[in-house]
């Protein structure tokens, strides 16, 4: 974009910036170099192929589409299809495409695209049908296209299938399946994942696995496997046929064993899989076309998974066959709307590229259910939660089209005069375009004269496709004067560093200073970037960095009971004027205080004083704190010790420790928010610091808590630097206000996340960045009329780091339904679970843990019970039936119960940090948090053929961990490396440069060794870091010491202490459901 | 003997040299019994005695020439209380032909220098008895700060902790309080001057730096890594305790030995250790730019001063220190506020003060009054250097400055010669490289029994120590026989006022004695005592000696000081009325006249000038505040209050010299008729020196006749007053403002304002002289009225 401010988030050139952003996360020390770059190249190289499927698809759909497909579509589509199709072919595509990226972006392709991959469960009928239909008209491409589009899939599906279920049915609908849950799980690295690697999923031949899996589950493995195993035939046939039969099949699944019914929608009855294969053909193409556009009207076959669980049979259950995440390394292409129909989003953890065709990208807004129940009763019957997860500034995929900026000039964007909803593609223009009907409140507004445009024959405005606000789900409006109370604020960064004795001696101060010193280089140059710095122990030290001075001037504020800021100007100065001073100062700070014997920390006073310094502008306050605030305003006591005694007295009060100790901090935090000051806390400590109380600031002001415990001067500075760097360089907005609007009948119940709320309808965000999500729970206030759609619009008014005032508007329009089964089919696993997780986290401070845990299980039971009761036709009491879309719910709930937040052991600070971490957690990181990704890294060498950087994750069960193995486990926040007892010495040598595990220091720093294995591991780590936008701290875990325990506490499928294993939990759930059944 | 000659020997001026015995007669004298004492007056022959004085064990009077000495039994009898005291061992060699200097009859004044070690046996005892010292009975010179400073200083050095520098410093301490709101050019000049002063400081001097604008910053001069300051909020009054707490000095207690780490902070360091840092800090000062349009800069001078004082208190420095305030404007925030920062609010005027409109005045005065107590307790001196075109609040600050003996300068620019000279003068060195500064001084007065002490006027503070020679009726700083002076100069003059006892059991023509014991600390921290003993005679009723012993100059000076003392609590008109009343009573008493006949009124020569002094006094700027700001008035009064007879008379009645071709310069009367077109007048009112060129002279000068070799004499005529003026200006501190003006020019007002308006616009007969436009009465009219009233009886 030519905007002076430089790149805004939405404007990133597809590849360039986001990679840069991703790179930000890279460790300095670790193999940034070659591998990373290759990764980038890989990304760009691979992406085109990913896109190709789209290109190819359009033609297929054209025939089936209701509206006239854009002419271009065909031609465009056809060229690429490239008969070759075979799996082998993909590589060639890759190369070819890479040179012609533009092809990918041609709008024609996208627009014309049918509702393909995204169709997923809800549209189950749709996708399946669509594919065939497409084939019909274009026989030529047909065979090839499916293959090309998903060369990788067949194998994937197979592999995934068994694990996750759904497999066979999916395979046929390759492109569409991609997004679905099973594959979603492994959020594979965007670039590398590359579609086509058959072996990716399973190291050993896929076929064999499938074989194993199936049989174990009881049914007829061989049959299934064979069906799956052969890519070509199943594809064409199964997809179409699947639907009707599958639905019936699963339910009827006779066997008492676990069953997964694989319907085309992804449901699987385990045993009957072979049957699934058979039925699909029957369905064939007939049903497809009607279904394509609307939701399948008829009683949809529900995807689900049923397991027969009874105690006796328990022993027979093969843990490998219960529902698990399957990862797909393929990039999914997702159009938000297809055929004027909302397209259910791909799983949040999957790698997908969104084409905004009217609805906003699921990155920005995701609904827990992709169809809106018409009545409260329907919703409550389903026991599901209706909520939106809004992440307004989410990072787009590098290949996605940038968000368009719309400037309405002085008048500002067109809005509904009654509800103030922003113009969006779902506003209906009538009366030759003279008026428009608001899709939220239903009011009819006059079209502003200069915005008038005639309508075309299809009832749309003629200019709809040229105007982003009329054809895109997400746009940025340029805010006019009336959206500004004052001039957009400059980007102010104020660093506040603890220099008390403890901080100095643990090296925390030095780490913070060095991190800041490196980071200031990354701050945007120019007069709008202001910085300030202060340190504190029992007093507060400001620094006057004005250039006129010969050297920095330290200004000590001694009054920590009633603080003030020493200068009205000069404490916060433009970066360009003080860069040199700042650098000198940061270098000398640690030595300046090296003899500091002050143990006290006046955190509250310091933060207040810094606030006073920034009050006039607002901005980001980055606090580096190392000890418990012990003096001055807001000082705290070591409640943890007191708490422990309380715990022994009775656990009832334990959660009180998770409530802030002092109300004054909250009051202060609200004042901060009022003046647009956002606080980020970097807690580098080795002791208890009462995060609960301190975190009030970040939580209220849109900031974030970073926790380095126990802080190690050796291994943590790199993370500190990277965290800080990402914090200041990531796309973000200041002085923001957000509101979500809903169509009539639905209203916002509550917002939750890190923000300050002063009036019920809006949330105030002194700062918001790409990693922050806000959960918006919804409620009915009326019955909805069926037929039309229900729209949600989040509007975020913010100031970019370059001082532009913008309004990010994301609109999501979803169909309404009055059929319960639709709700289950369109349920969004990620969003649902995010919702459960966040609500649980909110509960923890105010309720006893057991109650929170029971509540989580109850949510799961209630949903499954509802499904069992109303949607499943199976009468066998012995079966546990899981809706396909939510089949992993029990697993995640179990994982949640075992997460550090809900465990009854653990440090208060850890728990508190967990709660804080969860609060603004974006959806894609929710599942990894409770169900981390674990991969084996000792045998990477042997998997030479694998193109994707990150190998297939392993289920979190200790059965999968061998004594010879080295495993890497990451949850988006930290990264554990576990080395077994008998790892081959050469592996250890290669990985760590040391001969034995025992010799590795606990505070180790992963160094890249000069061998392929080490390089690979480092590449993996970097890749993961890029994906997570977080510099995961590496911890080495060894059997037999606490670190090993920590590692095994992540094995959520195991029985841990009193917590049940996965199988046991399923049985528990099942029993609860049965108890509920009348 | 001429009174001034006597002064040169004794350092004393007596309003009456012979005192009547009876109380009623003393009252009828009108002008009170008083002595103007210049304690440190430089003498040509001053015996320096390198040992401690010998005190009377009863009245603590020091051995002096009036003591009767019995050389045989080695006993001396105190002249004041007649107590017989044995000589100590050190006087073993005393002999009729070998008498110590203090017994020489010609040495009415001697000075004792004793080194810092405090060898005297009494000192150790002193420390234990704490601040309540000074009971005469134990024979020690019970000077509180004397003993306490010793007790704190000596143990520190003695206990082996000397290496760690402590609160007790080797030399005097200076805290520079600098106003950062000063404009850049002004600040530049100030910085230059400060750096100059710093570079000349002797090594034993400790310095501190406090800078204020809207905040107050105390520099940590011991921190090497960068400039480090502690910031105090400019709006919040900070108690002494808080200052200590915030500066980390609160660990310091008077208990010896334990030194906390906090003391290592270098808020006050010997210049030898921090010169670099100090210089850097000064150089790094920049004008504070945060001034809102339409507003005065935000100055928190009150807090700055109390922080500086708190710093010195916290470091237990009570051996002499100065807080030197350099400001360019009034305090606009916090305690001690003078005026709002909004320009809409004007700075208080006399009218505001009289009408009670000056809302901040009372509060701020109270604040500074409290401060002066703290200053006195810790022997801290407050100096004010104000360079501003507007008022800076000197009126409010006058109290602490005056009571601590501090220096006050009101100038217009830091870039002026006046400021430079004043500052440099303060820091002049003696031949040994020590600063010529005297700290932590006390004056003790020992009198003969029947003499009662009423009080003192001048830059001193009563220490509220009473004995039987202290009178119940107090005038000025009374109720004590001992006064404290933060500092004094060789010119500082204190007026002591006396009364005679009720019961008379003295014989006329017997002698009475006064002994002034001035104890002070020199800048090298050496303790010194100067002892002046004077004797005068009692006289009987209506003795002619009374009249002949009248020193009208001293009397006028005393009356002037009494008058300004009165102005503190009364309106100017009341003071004038009081002056008039006193003058009439005085004239009636000492005039020679036929009752009811004014024309017969005569005054003898040693009374004749007195009415004239009173005339000029009552229309001087000290009493008549019209045309002066409260700041100026405060300054004038402060100066008058501390100067000796000569200077205070110049202030009251300026001198006027005429330079003409007719001959050498001659003094002329201070009258409008002295102005003439063909003469040059040199006018000296202490604060101003005016060279006034008659219109003809001015014209000639304009025509540059002085450059013409043929008019050499004219050139010399022009030079003569300039040289003389130069002389006046250089010798005087504070440096007077030198004004050169032509007749009828606007600047001539400085002269005209002081001249006797014998010819005004109302005069029928002008005789071609200039006239003064005024309604004031002329001296002639004044005298006429005086005569009329005096003879009424």
mmCIF file of C-alpha atoms in Angstrom, chain B residues 402-501:
data_model
loop_
_atom_site.group_PDB
_atom_site.id
_atom_site.type_symbol
_atom_site.label_atom_id
_atom_site.label_comp_id
_atom_site.label_asym_id
_atom_site.label_seq_id
_atom_site.Cartn_x
_atom_site.Cartn_y
_atom_site.Cartn_z
ATOM 1 C CA UNK B 402 17.655 37.917 57.238
ATOM 2 C CA UNK B 403 17.574 35.704 60.259
ATOM 3 C CA UNK B 404 20.217 33.432 58.863
ATOM 4 C CA UNK B 405 22.342 36.375 57.874
ATOM 5 C CA UNK B 406 22.174 35.331 54.269
ATOM 6 C CA UNK B 407 22.910 37.445 51.287
ATOM 7 C CA UNK B 408 20.215 38.906 49.169
ATOM 8 C CA UNK B 409 20.624 40.367 45.770
ATOM 9 C CA UNK B 410 17.913 41.682 43.546
ATOM 10 C CA UNK B 411 19.221 42.188 40.085
ATOM 11 C CA UNK B 412 17.946 42.173 36.608
ATOM 12 C CA UNK B 413 20.225 39.757 34.855
ATOM 13 C CA UNK B 414 22.667 37.006 35.691
ATOM 14 C CA UNK B 415 24.706 38.433 32.910
ATOM 15 C CA UNK B 416 25.303 41.618 34.858
ATOM 16 C CA UNK B 417 28.379 42.889 36.529
ATOM 17 C CA UNK B 418 26.361 43.326 39.654
ATOM 18 C CA UNK B 419 25.620 39.642 39.945
ATOM 19 C CA UNK B 420 29.124 38.590 39.061
ATOM 20 C CA UNK B 421 30.649 40.874 41.626
ATOM 21 C CA UNK B 422 28.252 39.906 44.356
ATOM 22 C CA UNK B 423 28.795 36.214 43.848
ATOM 23 C CA UNK B 424 32.533 36.470 43.519
ATOM 24 C CA UNK B 425 32.732 38.708 46.501
ATOM 25 C CA UNK B 426 31.020 36.097 48.608
ATOM 26 C CA UNK B 427 33.625 33.597 47.597
ATOM 27 C CA UNK B 428 36.696 35.697 48.149
ATOM 28 C CA UNK B 429 39.644 33.944 49.655
ATOM 29 C CA UNK B 430 42.045 34.942 52.320
ATOM 30 C CA UNK B 431 45.754 34.562 51.918
ATOM 31 C CA UNK B 432 45.670 30.933 53.008
ATOM 32 C CA UNK B 433 43.188 30.031 50.346
ATOM 33 C CA UNK B 434 40.319 29.786 52.760
ATOM 34 C CA UNK B 435 37.064 31.422 51.996
ATOM 35 C CA UNK B 436 36.452 34.587 53.880
ATOM 36 C CA UNK B 437 33.341 33.280 55.408
ATOM 37 C CA UNK B 438 32.210 32.978 58.943
ATOM 38 C CA UNK B 439 29.722 30.419 60.002
ATOM 39 C CA UNK B 440 27.656 29.324 62.872
ATOM 40 C CA UNK B 441 28.226 32.419 64.929
ATOM 41 C CA UNK B 442 26.838 33.455 68.258
ATOM 42 C CA UNK B 443 27.124 36.665 70.127
ATOM 43 C CA UNK B 444 26.986 36.610 73.859
ATOM 44 C CA UNK B 445 26.573 39.725 75.851
ATOM 45 C CA UNK B 446 27.864 40.068 79.352
ATOM 46 C CA UNK B 447 26.868 43.166 81.274
ATOM 47 C CA UNK B 448 27.318 44.791 84.561
ATOM 48 C CA UNK B 449 24.514 44.027 86.912
ATOM 49 C CA UNK B 450 22.373 47.126 86.497
ATOM 50 C CA UNK B 451 22.354 47.025 82.755
ATOM 51 C CA UNK B 452 19.413 45.145 81.329
ATOM 52 C CA UNK B 453 19.326 43.763 77.849
ATOM 53 C CA UNK B 454 16.157 44.497 75.889
ATOM 54 C CA UNK B 455 16.999 42.920 72.632
ATOM 55 C CA UNK B 456 18.837 43.164 69.381
ATOM 56 C CA UNK B 457 18.086 44.373 65.878
ATOM 57 C CA UNK B 458 19.916 42.897 62.961
ATOM 58 C CA UNK B 459 20.489 39.601 61.187
ATOM 59 C CA UNK B 460 20.373 37.463 64.270
ATOM 60 C CA UNK B 461 18.063 35.159 66.110
ATOM 61 C CA UNK B 462 17.396 35.174 69.778
ATOM 62 C CA UNK B 463 18.364 31.939 71.429
ATOM 63 C CA UNK B 464 15.922 32.554 74.226
ATOM 64 C CA UNK B 465 18.517 32.141 76.896
ATOM 65 C CA UNK B 466 17.806 34.263 79.943
ATOM 66 C CA UNK B 467 19.779 35.400 82.884
ATOM 67 C CA UNK B 468 19.327 38.214 85.298
ATOM 68 C CA UNK B 469 20.628 40.808 82.901
ATOM 69 C CA UNK B 470 17.873 40.114 80.423
ATOM 70 C CA UNK B 471 15.102 42.623 80.577
ATOM 71 C CA UNK B 472 11.485 41.581 80.617
ATOM 72 C CA UNK B 473 10.569 44.124 78.006
ATOM 73 C CA UNK B 474 11.715 42.927 74.642
ATOM 74 C CA UNK B 475 12.601 44.937 71.592
ATOM 75 C CA UNK B 476 13.482 43.107 68.415
ATOM 76 C CA UNK B 477 15.138 39.789 69.099
ATOM 77 C CA UNK B 478 14.986 39.856 72.826
ATOM 78 C CA UNK B 479 14.563 37.698 75.830
ATOM 79 C CA UNK B 480 18.083 36.450 75.699
ATOM 80 C CA UNK B 481 21.646 37.331 76.348
ATOM 81 C CA UNK B 482 22.858 35.229 73.473
ATOM 82 C CA UNK B 483 22.042 35.432 69.810
ATOM 83 C CA UNK B 484 22.726 33.249 66.894
ATOM 84 C CA UNK B 485 23.893 34.389 63.486
ATOM 85 C CA UNK B 486 24.043 31.956 60.623
ATOM 86 C CA UNK B 487 26.795 34.018 59.221
ATOM 87 C CA UNK B 488 28.152 37.465 59.452
ATOM 88 C CA UNK B 489 30.563 39.595 57.566
ATOM 89 C CA UNK B 490 33.082 42.078 58.682
ATOM 90 C CA UNK B 491 30.439 44.724 58.188
ATOM 91 C CA UNK B 492 27.490 43.070 59.797
ATOM 92 C CA UNK B 493 26.215 45.299 62.498
ATOM 93 C CA UNK B 494 23.844 44.470 65.277
ATOM 94 C CA UNK B 495 22.068 46.978 67.418
ATOM 95 C CA UNK B 496 21.746 46.028 71.052
ATOM 96 C CA UNK B 497 19.198 47.874 73.086
ATOM 97 C CA UNK B 498 19.449 48.370 76.786
ATOM 98 C CA UNK B 499 17.513 49.486 79.743
ATOM 99 C CA UNK B 500 18.712 50.210 83.224
ATOM 100 C CA UNK B 501 17.641 48.288 86.236
#
